[in-house]
XYZ file of C-alpha atoms in Angstrom:
642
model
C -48.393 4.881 16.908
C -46.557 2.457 14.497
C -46.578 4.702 12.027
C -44.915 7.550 13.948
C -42.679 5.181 15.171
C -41.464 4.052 11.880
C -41.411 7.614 10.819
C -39.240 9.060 13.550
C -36.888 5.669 12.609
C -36.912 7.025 8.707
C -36.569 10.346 9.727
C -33.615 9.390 12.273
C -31.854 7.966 9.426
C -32.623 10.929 6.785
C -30.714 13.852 9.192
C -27.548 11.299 9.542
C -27.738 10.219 6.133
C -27.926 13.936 4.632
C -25.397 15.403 7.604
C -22.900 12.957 6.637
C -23.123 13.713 3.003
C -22.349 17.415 4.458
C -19.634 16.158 6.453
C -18.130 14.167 3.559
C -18.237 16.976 1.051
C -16.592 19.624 3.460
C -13.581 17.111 4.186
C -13.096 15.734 0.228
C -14.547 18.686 -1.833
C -13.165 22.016 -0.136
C -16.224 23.795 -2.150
C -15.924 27.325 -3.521
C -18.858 29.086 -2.031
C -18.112 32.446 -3.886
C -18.841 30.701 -7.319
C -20.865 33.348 -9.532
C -23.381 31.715 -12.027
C -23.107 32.217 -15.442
C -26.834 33.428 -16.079
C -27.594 35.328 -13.208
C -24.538 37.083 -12.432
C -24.562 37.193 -8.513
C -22.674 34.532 -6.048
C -24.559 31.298 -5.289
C -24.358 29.274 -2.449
C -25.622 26.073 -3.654
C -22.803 23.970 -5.586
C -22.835 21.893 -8.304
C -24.675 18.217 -7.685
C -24.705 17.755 -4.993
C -25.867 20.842 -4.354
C -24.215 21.934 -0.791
C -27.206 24.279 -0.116
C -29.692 21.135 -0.735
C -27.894 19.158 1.646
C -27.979 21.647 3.958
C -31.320 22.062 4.067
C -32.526 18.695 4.156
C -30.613 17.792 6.646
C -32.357 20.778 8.785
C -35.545 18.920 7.481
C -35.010 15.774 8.940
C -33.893 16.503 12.339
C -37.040 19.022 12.548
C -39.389 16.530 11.410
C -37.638 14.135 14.002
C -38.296 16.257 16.729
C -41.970 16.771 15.658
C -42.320 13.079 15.590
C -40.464 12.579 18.839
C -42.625 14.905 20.464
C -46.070 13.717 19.342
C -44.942 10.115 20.972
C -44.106 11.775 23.799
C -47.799 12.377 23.610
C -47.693 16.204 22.904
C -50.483 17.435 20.654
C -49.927 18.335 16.973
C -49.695 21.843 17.174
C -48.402 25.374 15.214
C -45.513 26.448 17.625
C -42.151 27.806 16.386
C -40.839 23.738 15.398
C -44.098 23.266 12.886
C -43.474 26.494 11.178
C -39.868 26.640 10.743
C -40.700 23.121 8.633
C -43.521 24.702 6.857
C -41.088 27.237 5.525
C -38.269 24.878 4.185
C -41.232 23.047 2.370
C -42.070 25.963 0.385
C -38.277 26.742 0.158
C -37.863 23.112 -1.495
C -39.369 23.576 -5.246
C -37.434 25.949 -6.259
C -34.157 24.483 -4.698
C -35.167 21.413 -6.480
C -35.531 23.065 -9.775
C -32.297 24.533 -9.566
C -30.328 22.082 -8.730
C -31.759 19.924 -11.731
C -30.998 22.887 -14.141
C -27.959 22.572 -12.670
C -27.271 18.640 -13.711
C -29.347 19.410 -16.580
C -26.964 20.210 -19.999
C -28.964 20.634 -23.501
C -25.654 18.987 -25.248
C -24.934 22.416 -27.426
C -23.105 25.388 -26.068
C -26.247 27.154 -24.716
C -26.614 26.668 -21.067
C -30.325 25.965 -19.478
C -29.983 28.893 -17.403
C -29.783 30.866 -20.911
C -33.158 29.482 -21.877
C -35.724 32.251 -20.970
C -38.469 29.601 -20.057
C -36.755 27.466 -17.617
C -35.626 30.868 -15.976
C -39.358 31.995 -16.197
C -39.908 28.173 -14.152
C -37.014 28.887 -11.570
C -38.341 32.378 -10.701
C -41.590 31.492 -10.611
C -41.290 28.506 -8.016
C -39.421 30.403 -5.713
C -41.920 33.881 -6.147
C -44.482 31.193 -5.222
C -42.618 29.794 -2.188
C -41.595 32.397 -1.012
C -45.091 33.844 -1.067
C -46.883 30.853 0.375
C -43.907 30.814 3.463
C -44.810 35.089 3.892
C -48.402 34.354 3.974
C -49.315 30.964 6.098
C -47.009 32.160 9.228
C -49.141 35.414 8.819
C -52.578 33.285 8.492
C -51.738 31.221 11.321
C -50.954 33.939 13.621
C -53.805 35.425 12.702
C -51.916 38.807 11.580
C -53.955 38.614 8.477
C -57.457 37.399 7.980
C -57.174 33.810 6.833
C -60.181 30.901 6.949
C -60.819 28.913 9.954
C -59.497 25.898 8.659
C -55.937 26.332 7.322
C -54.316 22.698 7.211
C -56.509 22.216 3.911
C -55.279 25.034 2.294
C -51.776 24.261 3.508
C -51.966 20.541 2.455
C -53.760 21.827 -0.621
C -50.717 24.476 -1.551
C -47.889 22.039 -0.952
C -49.300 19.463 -3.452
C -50.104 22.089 -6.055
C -46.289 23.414 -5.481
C -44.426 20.305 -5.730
C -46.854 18.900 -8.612
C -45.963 21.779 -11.018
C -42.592 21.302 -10.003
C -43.151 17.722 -10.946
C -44.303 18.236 -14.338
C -41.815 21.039 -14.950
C -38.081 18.647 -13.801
C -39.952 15.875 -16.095
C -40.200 18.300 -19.631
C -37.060 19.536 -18.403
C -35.139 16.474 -18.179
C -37.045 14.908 -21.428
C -36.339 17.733 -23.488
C -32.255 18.635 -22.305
C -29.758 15.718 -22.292
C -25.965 15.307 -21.559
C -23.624 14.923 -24.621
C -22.605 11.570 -24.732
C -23.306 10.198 -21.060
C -22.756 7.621 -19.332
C -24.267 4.233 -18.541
C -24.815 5.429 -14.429
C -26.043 8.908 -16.189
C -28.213 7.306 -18.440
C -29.912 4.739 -15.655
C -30.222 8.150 -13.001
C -31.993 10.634 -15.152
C -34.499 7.298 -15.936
C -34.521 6.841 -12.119
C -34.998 10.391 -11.423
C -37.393 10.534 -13.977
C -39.527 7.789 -12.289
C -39.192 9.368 -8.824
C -40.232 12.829 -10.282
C -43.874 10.747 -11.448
C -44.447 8.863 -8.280
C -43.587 12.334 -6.289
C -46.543 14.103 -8.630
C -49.228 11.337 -7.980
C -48.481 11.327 -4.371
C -48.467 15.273 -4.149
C -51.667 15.482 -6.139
C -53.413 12.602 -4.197
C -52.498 14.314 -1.493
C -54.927 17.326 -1.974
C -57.982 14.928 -2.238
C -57.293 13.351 1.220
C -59.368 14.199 4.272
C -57.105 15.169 7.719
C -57.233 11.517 9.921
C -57.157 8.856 7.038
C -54.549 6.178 7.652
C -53.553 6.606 3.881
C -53.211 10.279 4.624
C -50.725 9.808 7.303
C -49.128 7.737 5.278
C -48.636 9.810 2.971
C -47.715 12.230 4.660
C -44.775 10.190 5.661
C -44.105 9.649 2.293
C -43.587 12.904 1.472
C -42.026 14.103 4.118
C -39.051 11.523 3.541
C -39.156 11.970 -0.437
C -35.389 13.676 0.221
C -34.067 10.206 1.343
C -35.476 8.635 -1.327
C -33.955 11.026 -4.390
C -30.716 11.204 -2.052
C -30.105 7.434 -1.893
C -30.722 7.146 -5.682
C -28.270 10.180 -6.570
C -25.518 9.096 -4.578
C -25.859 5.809 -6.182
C -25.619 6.414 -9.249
C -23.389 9.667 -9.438
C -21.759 9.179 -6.062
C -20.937 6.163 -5.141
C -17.238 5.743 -5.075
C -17.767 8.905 -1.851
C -20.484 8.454 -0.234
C -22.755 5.008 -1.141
C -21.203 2.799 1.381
C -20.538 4.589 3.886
C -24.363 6.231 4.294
C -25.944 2.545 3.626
C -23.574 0.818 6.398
C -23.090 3.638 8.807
C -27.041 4.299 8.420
C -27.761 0.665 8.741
C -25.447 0.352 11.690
C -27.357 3.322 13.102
C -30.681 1.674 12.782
C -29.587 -1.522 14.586
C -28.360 0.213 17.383
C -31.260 1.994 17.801
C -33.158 -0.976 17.394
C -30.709 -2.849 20.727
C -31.395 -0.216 23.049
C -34.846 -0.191 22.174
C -35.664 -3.631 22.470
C -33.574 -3.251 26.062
C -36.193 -0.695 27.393
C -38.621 -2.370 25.908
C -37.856 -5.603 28.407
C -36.922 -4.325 31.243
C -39.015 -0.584 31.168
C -41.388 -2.017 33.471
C -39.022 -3.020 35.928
C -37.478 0.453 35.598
C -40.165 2.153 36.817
C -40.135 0.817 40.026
C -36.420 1.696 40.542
C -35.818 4.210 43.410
C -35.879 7.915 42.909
C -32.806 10.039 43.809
C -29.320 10.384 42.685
C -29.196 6.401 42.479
C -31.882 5.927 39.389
C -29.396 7.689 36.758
C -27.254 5.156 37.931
C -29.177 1.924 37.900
C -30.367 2.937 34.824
C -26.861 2.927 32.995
C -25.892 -0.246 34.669
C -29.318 -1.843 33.030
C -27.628 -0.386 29.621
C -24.514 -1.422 30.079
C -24.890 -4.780 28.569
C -26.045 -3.155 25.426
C -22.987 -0.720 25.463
C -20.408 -3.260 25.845
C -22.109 -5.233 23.108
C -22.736 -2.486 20.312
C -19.436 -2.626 19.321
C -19.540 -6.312 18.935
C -22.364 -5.512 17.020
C -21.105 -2.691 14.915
C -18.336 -4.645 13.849
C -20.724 -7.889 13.090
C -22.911 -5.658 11.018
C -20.371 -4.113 9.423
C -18.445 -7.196 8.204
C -21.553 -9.020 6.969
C -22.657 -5.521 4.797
C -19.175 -5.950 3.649
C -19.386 -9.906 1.849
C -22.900 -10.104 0.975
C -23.786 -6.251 -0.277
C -20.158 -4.720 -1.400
C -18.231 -7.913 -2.286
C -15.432 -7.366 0.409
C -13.277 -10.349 0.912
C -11.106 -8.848 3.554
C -10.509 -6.697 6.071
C -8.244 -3.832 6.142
C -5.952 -6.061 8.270
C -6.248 -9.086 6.445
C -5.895 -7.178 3.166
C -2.774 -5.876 4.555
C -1.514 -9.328 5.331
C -2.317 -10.659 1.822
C -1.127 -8.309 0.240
C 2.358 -8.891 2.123
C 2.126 -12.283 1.800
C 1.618 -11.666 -2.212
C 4.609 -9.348 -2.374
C 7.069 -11.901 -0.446
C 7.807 -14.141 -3.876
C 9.127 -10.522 -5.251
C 13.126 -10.467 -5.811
C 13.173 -7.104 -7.687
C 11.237 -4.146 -9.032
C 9.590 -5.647 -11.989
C 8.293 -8.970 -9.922
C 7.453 -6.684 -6.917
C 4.943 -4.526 -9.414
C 3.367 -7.791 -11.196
C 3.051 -9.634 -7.588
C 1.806 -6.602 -6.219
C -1.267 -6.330 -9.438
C -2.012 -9.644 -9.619
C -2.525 -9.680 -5.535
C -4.625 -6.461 -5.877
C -6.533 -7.796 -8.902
C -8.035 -11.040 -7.115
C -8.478 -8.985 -4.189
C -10.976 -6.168 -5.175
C -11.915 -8.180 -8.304
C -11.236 -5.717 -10.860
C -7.595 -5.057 -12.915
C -5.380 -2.865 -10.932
C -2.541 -1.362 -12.771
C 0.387 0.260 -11.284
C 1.436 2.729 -13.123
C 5.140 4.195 -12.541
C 6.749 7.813 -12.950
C 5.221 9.087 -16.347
C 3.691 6.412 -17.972
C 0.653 6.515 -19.545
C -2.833 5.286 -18.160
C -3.944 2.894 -18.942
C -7.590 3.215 -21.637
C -10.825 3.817 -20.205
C -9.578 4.681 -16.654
C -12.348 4.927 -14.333
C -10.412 4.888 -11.146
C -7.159 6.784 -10.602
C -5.919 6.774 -7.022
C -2.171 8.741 -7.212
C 0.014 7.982 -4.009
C 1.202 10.787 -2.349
C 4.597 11.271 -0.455
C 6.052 8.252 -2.401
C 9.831 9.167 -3.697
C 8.495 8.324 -7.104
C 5.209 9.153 -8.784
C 2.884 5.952 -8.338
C -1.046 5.441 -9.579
C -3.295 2.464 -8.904
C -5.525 2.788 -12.187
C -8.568 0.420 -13.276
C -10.859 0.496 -15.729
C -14.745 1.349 -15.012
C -16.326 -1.146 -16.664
C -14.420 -4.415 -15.630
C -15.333 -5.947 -12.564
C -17.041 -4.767 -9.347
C -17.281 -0.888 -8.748
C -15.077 0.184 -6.128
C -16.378 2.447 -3.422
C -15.386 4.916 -1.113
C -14.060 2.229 1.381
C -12.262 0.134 -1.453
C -10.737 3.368 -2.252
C -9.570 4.010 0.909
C -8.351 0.389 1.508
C -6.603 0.324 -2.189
C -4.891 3.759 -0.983
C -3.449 2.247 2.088
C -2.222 -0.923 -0.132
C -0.532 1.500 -2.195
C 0.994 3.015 0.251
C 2.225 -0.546 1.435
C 3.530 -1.238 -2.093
C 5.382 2.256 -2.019
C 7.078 1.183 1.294
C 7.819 -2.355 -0.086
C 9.332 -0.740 -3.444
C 11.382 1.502 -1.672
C 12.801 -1.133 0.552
C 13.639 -3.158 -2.556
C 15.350 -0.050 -4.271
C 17.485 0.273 -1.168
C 18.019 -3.007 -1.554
C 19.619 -3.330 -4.593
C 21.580 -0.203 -4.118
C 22.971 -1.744 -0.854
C 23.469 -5.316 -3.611
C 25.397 -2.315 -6.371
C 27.592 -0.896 -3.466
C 28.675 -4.300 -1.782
C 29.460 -5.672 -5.089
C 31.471 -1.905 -5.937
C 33.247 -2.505 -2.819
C 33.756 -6.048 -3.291
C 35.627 -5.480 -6.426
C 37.270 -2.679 -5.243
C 38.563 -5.120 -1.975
C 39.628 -7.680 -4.411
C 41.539 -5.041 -7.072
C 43.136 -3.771 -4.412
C 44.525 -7.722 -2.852
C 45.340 -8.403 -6.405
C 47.630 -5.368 -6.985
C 49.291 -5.921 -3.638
C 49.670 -9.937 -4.359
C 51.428 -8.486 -7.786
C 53.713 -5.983 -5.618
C 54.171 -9.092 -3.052
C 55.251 -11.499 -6.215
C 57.561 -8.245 -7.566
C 59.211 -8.029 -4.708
C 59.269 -12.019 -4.101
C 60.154 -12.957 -7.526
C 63.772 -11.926 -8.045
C 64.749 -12.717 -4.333
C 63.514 -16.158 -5.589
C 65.249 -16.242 -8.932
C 68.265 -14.878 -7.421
C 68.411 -17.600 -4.606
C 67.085 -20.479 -6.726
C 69.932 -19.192 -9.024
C 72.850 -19.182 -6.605
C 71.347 -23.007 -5.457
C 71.679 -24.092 -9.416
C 75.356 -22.247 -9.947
C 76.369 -24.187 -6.961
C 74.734 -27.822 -7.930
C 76.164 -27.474 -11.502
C 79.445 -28.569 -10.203
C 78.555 -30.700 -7.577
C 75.272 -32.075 -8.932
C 74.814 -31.589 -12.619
C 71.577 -33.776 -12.975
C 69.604 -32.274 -10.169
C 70.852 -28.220 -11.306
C 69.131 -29.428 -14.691
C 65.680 -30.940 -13.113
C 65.937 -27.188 -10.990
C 66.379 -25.253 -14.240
C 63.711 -26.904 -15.652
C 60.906 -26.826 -12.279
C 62.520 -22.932 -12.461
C 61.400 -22.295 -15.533
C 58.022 -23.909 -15.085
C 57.234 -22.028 -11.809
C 58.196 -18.398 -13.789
C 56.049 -19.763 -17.105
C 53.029 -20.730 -14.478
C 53.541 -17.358 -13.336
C 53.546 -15.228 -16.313
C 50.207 -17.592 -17.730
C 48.104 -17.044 -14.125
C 48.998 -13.289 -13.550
C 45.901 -11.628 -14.374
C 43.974 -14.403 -14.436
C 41.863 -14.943 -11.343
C 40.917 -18.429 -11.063
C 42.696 -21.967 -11.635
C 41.733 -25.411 -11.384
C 43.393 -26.870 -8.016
C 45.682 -29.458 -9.923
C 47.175 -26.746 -11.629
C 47.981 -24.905 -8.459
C 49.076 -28.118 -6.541
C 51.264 -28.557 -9.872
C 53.171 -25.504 -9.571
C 53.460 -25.585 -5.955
C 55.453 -28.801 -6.504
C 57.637 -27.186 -8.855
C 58.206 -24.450 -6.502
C 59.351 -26.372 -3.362
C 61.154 -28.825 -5.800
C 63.225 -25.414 -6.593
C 63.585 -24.353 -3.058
C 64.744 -27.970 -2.369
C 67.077 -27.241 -4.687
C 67.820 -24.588 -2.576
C 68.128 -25.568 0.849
C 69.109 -29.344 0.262
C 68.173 -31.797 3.004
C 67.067 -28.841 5.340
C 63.633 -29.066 3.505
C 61.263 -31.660 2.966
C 57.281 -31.295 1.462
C 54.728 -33.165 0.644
C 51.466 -32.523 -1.883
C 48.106 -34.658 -0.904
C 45.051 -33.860 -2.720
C 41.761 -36.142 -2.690
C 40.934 -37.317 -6.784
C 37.363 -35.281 -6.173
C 39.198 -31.733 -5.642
C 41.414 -32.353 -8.492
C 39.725 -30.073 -11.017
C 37.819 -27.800 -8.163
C 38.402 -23.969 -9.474
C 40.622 -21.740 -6.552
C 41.367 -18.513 -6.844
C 44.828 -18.422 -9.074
C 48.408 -18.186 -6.389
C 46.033 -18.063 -3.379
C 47.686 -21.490 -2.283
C 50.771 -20.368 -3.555
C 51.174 -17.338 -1.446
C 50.936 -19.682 1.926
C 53.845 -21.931 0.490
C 55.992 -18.977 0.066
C 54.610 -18.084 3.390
C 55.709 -21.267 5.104
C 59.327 -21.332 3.241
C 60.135 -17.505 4.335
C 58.817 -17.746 7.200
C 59.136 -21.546 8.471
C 62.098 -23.017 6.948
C 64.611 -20.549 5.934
C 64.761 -19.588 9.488
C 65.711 -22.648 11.546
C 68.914 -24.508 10.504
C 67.431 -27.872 11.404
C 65.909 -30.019 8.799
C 62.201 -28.686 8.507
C 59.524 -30.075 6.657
C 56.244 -28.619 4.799
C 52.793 -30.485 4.423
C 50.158 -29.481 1.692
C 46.867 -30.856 1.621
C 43.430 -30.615 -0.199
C 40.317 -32.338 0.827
C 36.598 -31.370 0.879
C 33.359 -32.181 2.959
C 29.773 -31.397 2.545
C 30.492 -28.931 -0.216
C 33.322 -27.332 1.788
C 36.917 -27.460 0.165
C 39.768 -27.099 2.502
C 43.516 -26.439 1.815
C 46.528 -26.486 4.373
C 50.071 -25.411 4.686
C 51.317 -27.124 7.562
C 55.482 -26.641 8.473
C 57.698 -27.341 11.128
C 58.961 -23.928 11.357
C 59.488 -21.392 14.307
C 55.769 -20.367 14.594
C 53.002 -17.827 14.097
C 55.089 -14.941 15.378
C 57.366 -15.109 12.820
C 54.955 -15.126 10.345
C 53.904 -11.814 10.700
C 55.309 -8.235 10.029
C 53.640 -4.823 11.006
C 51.028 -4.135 9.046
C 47.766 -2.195 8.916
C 46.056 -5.706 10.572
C 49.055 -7.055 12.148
C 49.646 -9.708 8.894
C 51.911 -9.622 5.922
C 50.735 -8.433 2.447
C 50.481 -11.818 1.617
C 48.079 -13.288 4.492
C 46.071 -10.265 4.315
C 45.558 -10.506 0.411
C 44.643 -13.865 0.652
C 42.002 -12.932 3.492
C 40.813 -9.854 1.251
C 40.396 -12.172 -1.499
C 38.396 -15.003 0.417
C 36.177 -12.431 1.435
C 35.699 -10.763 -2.158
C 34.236 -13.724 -3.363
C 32.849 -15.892 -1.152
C 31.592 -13.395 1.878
C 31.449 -14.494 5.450
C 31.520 -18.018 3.650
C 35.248 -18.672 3.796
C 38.038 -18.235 6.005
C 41.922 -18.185 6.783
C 42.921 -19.363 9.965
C 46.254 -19.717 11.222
C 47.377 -21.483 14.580
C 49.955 -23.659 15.721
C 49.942 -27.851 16.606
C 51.713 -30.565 17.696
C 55.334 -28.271 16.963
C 53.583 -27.298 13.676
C 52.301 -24.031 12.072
C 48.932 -24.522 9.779
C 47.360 -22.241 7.635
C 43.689 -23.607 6.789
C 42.191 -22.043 4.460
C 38.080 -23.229 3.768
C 35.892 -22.018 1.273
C 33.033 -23.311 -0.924
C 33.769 -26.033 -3.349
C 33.341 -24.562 -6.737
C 33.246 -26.843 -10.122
C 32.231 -24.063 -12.165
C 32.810 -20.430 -12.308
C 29.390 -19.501 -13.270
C 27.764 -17.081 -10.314
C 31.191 -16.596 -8.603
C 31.769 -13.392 -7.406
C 34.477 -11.924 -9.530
C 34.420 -14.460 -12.281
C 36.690 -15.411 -14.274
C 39.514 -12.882 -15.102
């Protein structure tokens, strides 16, 4: 009973393993089935190793030998029906589907295939004349539609181990005698593993036929034979599959087992119990509320499982969640494209423990690539590469997981790319904002200009008769304002000294000008003295508050400039004692004058949302404030200097 128990467990595990291979093949291989072989000439079903058609019918295998096992504990006799004999047939289909499939894998390392080898194709027909003969004749025997001995299982038990021993002996010359040019290390280690398998399958096939029906080590056997598939399936995948289909067998198979193990340890607790439940339409019911605990906890459990298979047998650190988060977390210290790529490798090296190169647009690989995972639907052609031998392998999960990562860094270089695009065409625009303030401050100072010369020139004709000494101190702040002028033209920042210098000279003209109608004074703190300003900016408010302020009241007016910073902040104001705002302004585009509105363009070409021009009016005053960062040095200014 143990032993059918652990064989209906094996088998259980066998028909998922083998279906999912099918499953997995179908969704990552699309397989041509209308392949034609080179040696025989005709279309063949089976593929290359894998072999679709093996899969196929081991898979069949299992879940008929699972049934057989499930019936005989459900205490049904051992017995020929349709079940028995359909598994009798794929036994004697298997040596020749075997030998195939290792011609198949098998290459003699010169240009002459094995299927050209007349011996080997002697083999191949042979073993399946022989099967096919053996699965013609027992169904016949048993049926009794030709004579046949009493006893058949001897003969049966006797033919099988005869079959798959000369099958045996004929993989193992094969496989000694043909090798792969230059193959790998997993290559190497399978055909020794296959090898092995092929030796252990002979002596169990031939000790086999010397068994009486009944022995435990019969049965045993018997088991043994009958899940030989599993074995030579786990082995294959592992060594020439494993990046598909290794994990994902192993874990879900595992998984599988332990669930099956749950509910049977549930009705194994409370089966008495459930025989005394009620007949009727209730028992169904109390029957899945006595499994419900088990339901609600398998995924618990599946999880669990899952997560511990991950760390101690495949090395996986993190989930797919938390690998998404690290890897985030890795690409955050990124400021461009180059940082974002080296973040983004040396996060996905320590993760899967192997080097991961990202390789952009057409570079080349990098040597000895083992694993190339190219990103699709990416704006720009991206590959993860790594080399085989370095590190831990990466399986089909990793794959997966390092395919989704990509994708992540695809998103996160994209968003960087827009990035600095958005950086290129604020900083276009910025220069284009302050070009165009600059060329309408120099139409505002063409215009201004000989208004001012003519004025200040008319105040100087008058004074030289009147006031010879002050007409000569005007000459001279005249020609200092026009020589500041000329040197600062198209040059776009000053030191705020300078500017307060020239702004003296200029209302010391105007006083000239207007006489006792105008008053000023200039009050700087000793710390701004030498702060850098963009060149006329304060400039254009004094002309602002002279035009605008004191030329138009007749009463003696008076104009206040100051410059003082705080915590990094440098402000400058134009306060005067003129009319007010209203007059200020002139119809515009924004309801300002060229001048105001240049200066605001300006602030905001190189300083951003970090300076300002405000203009209000207090205590019978106007003020224009302007405040903006306090800059020593020009270095990292937007704009520099010009």
């Amino acid at each position: 009973m143990a032993l059918s128990i652990v064989a209906l467990c094996v088998f259980l595990f066998g028909a998922y393993a083998y279906g999912s291979v099918v499953i997995l093949t179908i969704r990552h291989r699309s397989p041509v089935w209308d392949q034609r072989d080179a040696a025989f000439g005709f279309p063949l079903r089976a593929l290359r190793q894998p072999g679709m058609a093996m899969y196929l019918v081991c898979t069949v295998w299992f879940i008929l030998h699972s049934i057989i096992e499930f019936r005989y504990l459900m205490g049904e006799a051992r017995e020929n029906d349709l079940i028995d004999l359909a598994a009798l047939e794929l036994a004697f289909a298997f040596p020749g589907l075997i030998l195939y499939t290792v011609l198949r894998e098998t290459d003699a390392g010169d240009k002459q295939p094995a299927f050209a080898v007349p011996r080997w194709r002697i083999a191949l027909a042979s073993l399946y004349a022989t099967g096919l003969a053996m699965a013609i004749y027992f169904p016949l025997a048993i049926f009794q539609v030709i004579p046949a001995p009493r006893e058949l299982g001897p003969y049966i038990g006797i033919s099988i181990g005869a079959l798959f021993t000369v099958l045996s002996i004929v993989c193992l010359t094969l496989m000694a005698t043909r090798r792969k040019p230059s193959p790998t290390p997993d290559q190497l280690r399978l055909r020794k593993a296959m090898m092995t398998l092929f030796v252990i399958m002979m002596v169990t096939f031939a000790g086999f036929t010397f068994l009486h029906e009944g022995q435990v080590l019969m049965e045993t056997l018997s088991v043994l034979m009958r899940a030989t598939p599993l074995v030579f399936l786990l082995v294959s995948v592992y060594f020439e599959n494993r990046t598909e289909f290794y994990d994902l067998v192993i874990k879900r198979g595992i998984i599988m087992l332990l669930s099956l193990v749950a509910v049977a340890a549930t009705f194994a607790i409370s089966l008495e119990w459930l025989g005394q439940m009620p007949g009727g339409m209730a028992r169904p019911w109390l029957f899945a509320v006595v499994l419900l605990p088990v339901v609600m906890l398998l995924p618990w459990l599946h999880d669990r499982v899952g997560r511990i298979l991950d760390r101690l047998w495949f090395g996986r650190e993190f989930t797919p969640v938390e690998a998404i988060k690290h890897v985030l977390g890795g690409m955050q210290r990124a400021t461009d494209e180059a940082s974002l790529i080296a973040a983004s490798q040396d996060t996905l090296s320590e993760m899967f423990r192997r080097p991961i190169t990202i390789v952009m647009d057409d570079q080349p690989l990098p040597p000895d690539t083992a694993v190339d995972v190219v990103l699709s639907g990416a704006s720009t052609p991206i590959r993860l590469a790594t080399r085989g031998a370095v590190g831990r392998p990466l399986l089909s999960e990793d794959l997966a997981l390092l395919r989704s990562l990509g994708g992540v860094f695809a998103f996160m270089l994209e968003n960087v790319r827009l990035q600095r695009k958005r950086q290129e065409q604020d900083q276009v625009a910025q220069e284009l904002r302050l070009q165009t303030s600059r060329s309408e401050l120099k139409a505002l100072r063409a215009q201004i200009n000989p208004h001012f010369l003519f004025n200040a020139l008319n105040a100087i004709a008058s004074l030289i008769h009147t006031d010879p000494v002050r007409a000569d101190a005007a000459v001279e702040q005249l020609a200092e304002v026009f020589r500041y002028t000329l040197r600062r033209s198209e040059q776009e920042w000053a030191p705020l000294d300078q500017e307060l210098a020239f702004a003296r000279a200029y209302l010391d003209v105007e006083q000239a000008r207007f006489g006792r109608r105008l008053e000023f004074s200039i009050d700087a703190a000793p710390e701004v003295a030498r702060a850098q300003v963009p060149s006329m900016l304060l400039q254009t408010l004094v002309e602002n508050a002279v035009k605008h302020g004191i030329s138009r009241v007749r009463t003696p007016g008076r104009i206040e400039v100051t410059a003082s910073q705080q915590a990094g902040e440098l402000t400058l104001e134009v306060r005067d004692t003129g009319p007010g705002i209203e007059t200020f302004r002139r119809p515009s585009p924004s309801g300002e004058s060229f001048g105001l509105r240049s200066v605001r363009d300006r602030l905001e070409g190189h300083f951003g949302t970090q300076a300002s021009l405000d203009l209000f009016r207090d205590n019978e005053q106007t003020i224009a404030r302007i405040r903006m960062p306090l800059i020593r040095e020009l270095s990292g200014v937007a704009g520099g200097a010009r």
